[in-house]
mmCIF file of C-alpha atoms in Angstrom:
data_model
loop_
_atom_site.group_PDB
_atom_site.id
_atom_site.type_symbol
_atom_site.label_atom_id
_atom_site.label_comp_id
_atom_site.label_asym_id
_atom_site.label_seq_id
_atom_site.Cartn_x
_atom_site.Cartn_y
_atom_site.Cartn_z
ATOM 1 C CA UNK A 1 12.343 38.685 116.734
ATOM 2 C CA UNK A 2 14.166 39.124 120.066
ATOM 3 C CA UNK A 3 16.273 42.015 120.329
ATOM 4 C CA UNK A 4 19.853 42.537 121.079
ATOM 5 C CA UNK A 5 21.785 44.456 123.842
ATOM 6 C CA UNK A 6 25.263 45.649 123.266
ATOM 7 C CA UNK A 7 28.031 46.361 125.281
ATOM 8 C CA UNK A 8 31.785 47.302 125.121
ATOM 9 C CA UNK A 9 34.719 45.376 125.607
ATOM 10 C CA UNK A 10 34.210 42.217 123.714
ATOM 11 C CA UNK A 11 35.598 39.247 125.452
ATOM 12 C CA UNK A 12 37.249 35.846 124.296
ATOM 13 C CA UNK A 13 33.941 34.212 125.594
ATOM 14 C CA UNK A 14 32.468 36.305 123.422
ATOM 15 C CA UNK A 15 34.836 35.724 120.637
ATOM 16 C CA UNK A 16 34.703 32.108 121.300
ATOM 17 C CA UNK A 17 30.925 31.824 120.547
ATOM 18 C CA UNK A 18 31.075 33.637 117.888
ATOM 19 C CA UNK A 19 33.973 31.734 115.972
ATOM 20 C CA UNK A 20 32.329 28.320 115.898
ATOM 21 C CA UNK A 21 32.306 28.243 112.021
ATOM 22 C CA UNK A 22 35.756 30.035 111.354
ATOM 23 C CA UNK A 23 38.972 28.986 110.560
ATOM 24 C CA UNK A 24 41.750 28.637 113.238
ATOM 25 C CA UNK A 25 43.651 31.520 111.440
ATOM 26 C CA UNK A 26 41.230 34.215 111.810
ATOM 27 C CA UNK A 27 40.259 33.018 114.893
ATOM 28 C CA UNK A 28 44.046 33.701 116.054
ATOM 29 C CA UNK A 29 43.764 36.506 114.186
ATOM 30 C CA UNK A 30 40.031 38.063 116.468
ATOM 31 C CA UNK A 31 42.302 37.187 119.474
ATOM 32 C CA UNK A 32 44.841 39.873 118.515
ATOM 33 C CA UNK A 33 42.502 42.327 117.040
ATOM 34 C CA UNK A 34 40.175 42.258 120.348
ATOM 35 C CA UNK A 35 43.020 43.899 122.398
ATOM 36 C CA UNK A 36 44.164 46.322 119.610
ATOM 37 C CA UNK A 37 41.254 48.844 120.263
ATOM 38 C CA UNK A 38 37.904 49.681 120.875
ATOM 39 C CA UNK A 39 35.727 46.601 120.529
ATOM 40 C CA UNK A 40 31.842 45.662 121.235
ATOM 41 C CA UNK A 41 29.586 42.782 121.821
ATOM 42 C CA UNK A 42 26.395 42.204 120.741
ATOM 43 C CA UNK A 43 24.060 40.000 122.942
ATOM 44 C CA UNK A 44 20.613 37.918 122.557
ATOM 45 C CA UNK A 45 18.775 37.888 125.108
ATOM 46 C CA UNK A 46 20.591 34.095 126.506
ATOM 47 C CA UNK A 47 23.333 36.629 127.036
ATOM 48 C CA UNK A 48 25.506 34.916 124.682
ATOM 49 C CA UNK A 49 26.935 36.645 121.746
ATOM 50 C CA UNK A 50 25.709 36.817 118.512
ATOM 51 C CA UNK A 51 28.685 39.105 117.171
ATOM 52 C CA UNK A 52 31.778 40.810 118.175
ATOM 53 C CA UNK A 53 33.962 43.863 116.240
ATOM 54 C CA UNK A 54 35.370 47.129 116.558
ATOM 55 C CA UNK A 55 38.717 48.804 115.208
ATOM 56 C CA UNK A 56 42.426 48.538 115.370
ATOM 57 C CA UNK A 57 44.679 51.948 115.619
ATOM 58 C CA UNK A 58 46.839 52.363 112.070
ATOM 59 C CA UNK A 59 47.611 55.455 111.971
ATOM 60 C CA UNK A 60 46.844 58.914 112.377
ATOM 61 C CA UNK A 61 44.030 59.463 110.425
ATOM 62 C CA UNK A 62 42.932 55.636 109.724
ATOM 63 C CA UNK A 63 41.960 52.754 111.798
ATOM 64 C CA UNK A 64 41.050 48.898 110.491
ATOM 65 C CA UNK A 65 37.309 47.506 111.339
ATOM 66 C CA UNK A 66 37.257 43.431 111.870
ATOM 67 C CA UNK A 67 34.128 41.735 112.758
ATOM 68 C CA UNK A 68 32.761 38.300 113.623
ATOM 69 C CA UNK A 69 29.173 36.735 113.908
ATOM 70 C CA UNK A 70 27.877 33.438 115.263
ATOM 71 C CA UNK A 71 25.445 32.048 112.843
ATOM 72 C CA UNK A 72 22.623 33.237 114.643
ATOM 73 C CA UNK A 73 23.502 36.917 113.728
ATOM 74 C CA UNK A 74 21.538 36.191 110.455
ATOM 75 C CA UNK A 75 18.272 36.774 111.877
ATOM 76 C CA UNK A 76 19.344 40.247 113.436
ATOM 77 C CA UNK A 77 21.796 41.215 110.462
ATOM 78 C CA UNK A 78 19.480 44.597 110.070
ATOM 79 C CA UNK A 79 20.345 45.471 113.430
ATOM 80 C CA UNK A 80 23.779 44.502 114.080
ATOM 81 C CA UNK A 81 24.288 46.785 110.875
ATOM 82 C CA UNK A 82 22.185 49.709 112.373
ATOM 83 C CA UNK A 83 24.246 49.376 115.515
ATOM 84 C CA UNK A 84 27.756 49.841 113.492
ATOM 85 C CA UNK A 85 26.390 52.595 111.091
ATOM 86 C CA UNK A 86 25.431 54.399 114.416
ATOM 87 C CA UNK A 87 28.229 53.422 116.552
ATOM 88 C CA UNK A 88 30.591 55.107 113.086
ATOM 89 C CA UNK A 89 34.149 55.600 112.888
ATOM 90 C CA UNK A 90 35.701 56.107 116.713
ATOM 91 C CA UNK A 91 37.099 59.351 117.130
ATOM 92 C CA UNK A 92 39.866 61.135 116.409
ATOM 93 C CA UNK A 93 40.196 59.520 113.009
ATOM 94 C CA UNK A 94 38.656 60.097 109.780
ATOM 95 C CA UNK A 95 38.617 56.602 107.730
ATOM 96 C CA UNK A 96 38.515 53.111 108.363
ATOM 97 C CA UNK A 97 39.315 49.891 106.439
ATOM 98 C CA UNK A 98 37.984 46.594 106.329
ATOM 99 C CA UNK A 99 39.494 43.410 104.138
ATOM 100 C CA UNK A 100 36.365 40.896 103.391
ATOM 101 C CA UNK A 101 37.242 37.426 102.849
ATOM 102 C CA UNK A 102 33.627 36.213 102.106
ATOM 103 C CA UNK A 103 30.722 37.484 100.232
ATOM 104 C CA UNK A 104 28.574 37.761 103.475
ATOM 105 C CA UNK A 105 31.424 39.624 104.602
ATOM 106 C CA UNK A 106 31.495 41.968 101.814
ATOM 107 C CA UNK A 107 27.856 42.550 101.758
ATOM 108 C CA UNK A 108 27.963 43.196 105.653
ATOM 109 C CA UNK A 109 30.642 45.862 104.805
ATOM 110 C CA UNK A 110 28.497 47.497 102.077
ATOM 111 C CA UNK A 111 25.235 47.558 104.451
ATOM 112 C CA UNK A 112 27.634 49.335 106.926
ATOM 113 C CA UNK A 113 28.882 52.385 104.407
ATOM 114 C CA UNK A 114 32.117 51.062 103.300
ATOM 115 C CA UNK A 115 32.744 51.071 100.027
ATOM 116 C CA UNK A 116 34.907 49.146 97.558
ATOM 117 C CA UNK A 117 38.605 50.359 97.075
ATOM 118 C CA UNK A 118 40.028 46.796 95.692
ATOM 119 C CA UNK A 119 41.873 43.611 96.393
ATOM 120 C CA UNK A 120 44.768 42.554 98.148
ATOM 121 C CA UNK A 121 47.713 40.164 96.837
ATOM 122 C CA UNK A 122 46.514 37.600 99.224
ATOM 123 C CA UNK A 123 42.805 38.062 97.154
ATOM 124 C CA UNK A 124 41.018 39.959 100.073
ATOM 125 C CA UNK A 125 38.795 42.844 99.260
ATOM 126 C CA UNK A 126 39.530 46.058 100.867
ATOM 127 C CA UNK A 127 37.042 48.276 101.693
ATOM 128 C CA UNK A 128 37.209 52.148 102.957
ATOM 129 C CA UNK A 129 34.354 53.790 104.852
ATOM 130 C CA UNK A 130 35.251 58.135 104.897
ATOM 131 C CA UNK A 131 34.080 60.807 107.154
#
């Protein structure tokens, strides 16, 4: 298995390879989120992206997590979820959210340390990770 290198600042290149199999609203929606906060890249070794995320400002005390992954981030799901268990909740706040639209999604959440809280109106799931 090759191994992937990470680095701040996730790009729309980045973004762009990883949104292949998305829809066109929450690929609008990655654009946004990108410049909203902290974000990161993952890399294989082509240099292309394999998955982008990081975390919008809410509040005080809370900030939202988003996340995309090309299809190849499959074969390196273990450490793409090592990397955001490690990389944790950006300081100064205390809690984040995440809203999973998919079961991959909410399984990727769950690997990460979030943990259920419930659904949306609009059917997403909502999911809290805690300091």
């Amino acid at each position: 298995m090759t191994r992937l290198t990470s680095a701040s600042l996730a790009t729309l290149t980045d973004l762009a390879a990883c949104a292949r199999p998305t829809t066109l609203h929450l690929w609008s929606l990655a654009r946004v989120q990108v410049r909203l906060g902290p974000s990161w890249t993952m890399r294989g070794e082509d240099g292309v992206a394999v998955m982008c995320g990081g975390y919008i400002f809410r509040d005080r005390e809370t900030c939202e997590g988003w996340f995309m992954a090309a299809p190849s981030a499959r074969r390196h799901m273990l450490e793409i979820v090592r990397f955001i268990r490690l990389t944790g909740i950006p300081a100064p706040y205390r809690r984040a959210i995440v809203f999973a639209s998919t079961p991959e999604g909410r399984r990727i959440a769950l690997a990460c340390g979030y943990r259920a809280m419930g659904y949306r109106q609009d059917g997403m799931e909502v999911l809290e990770w805690a300091v």
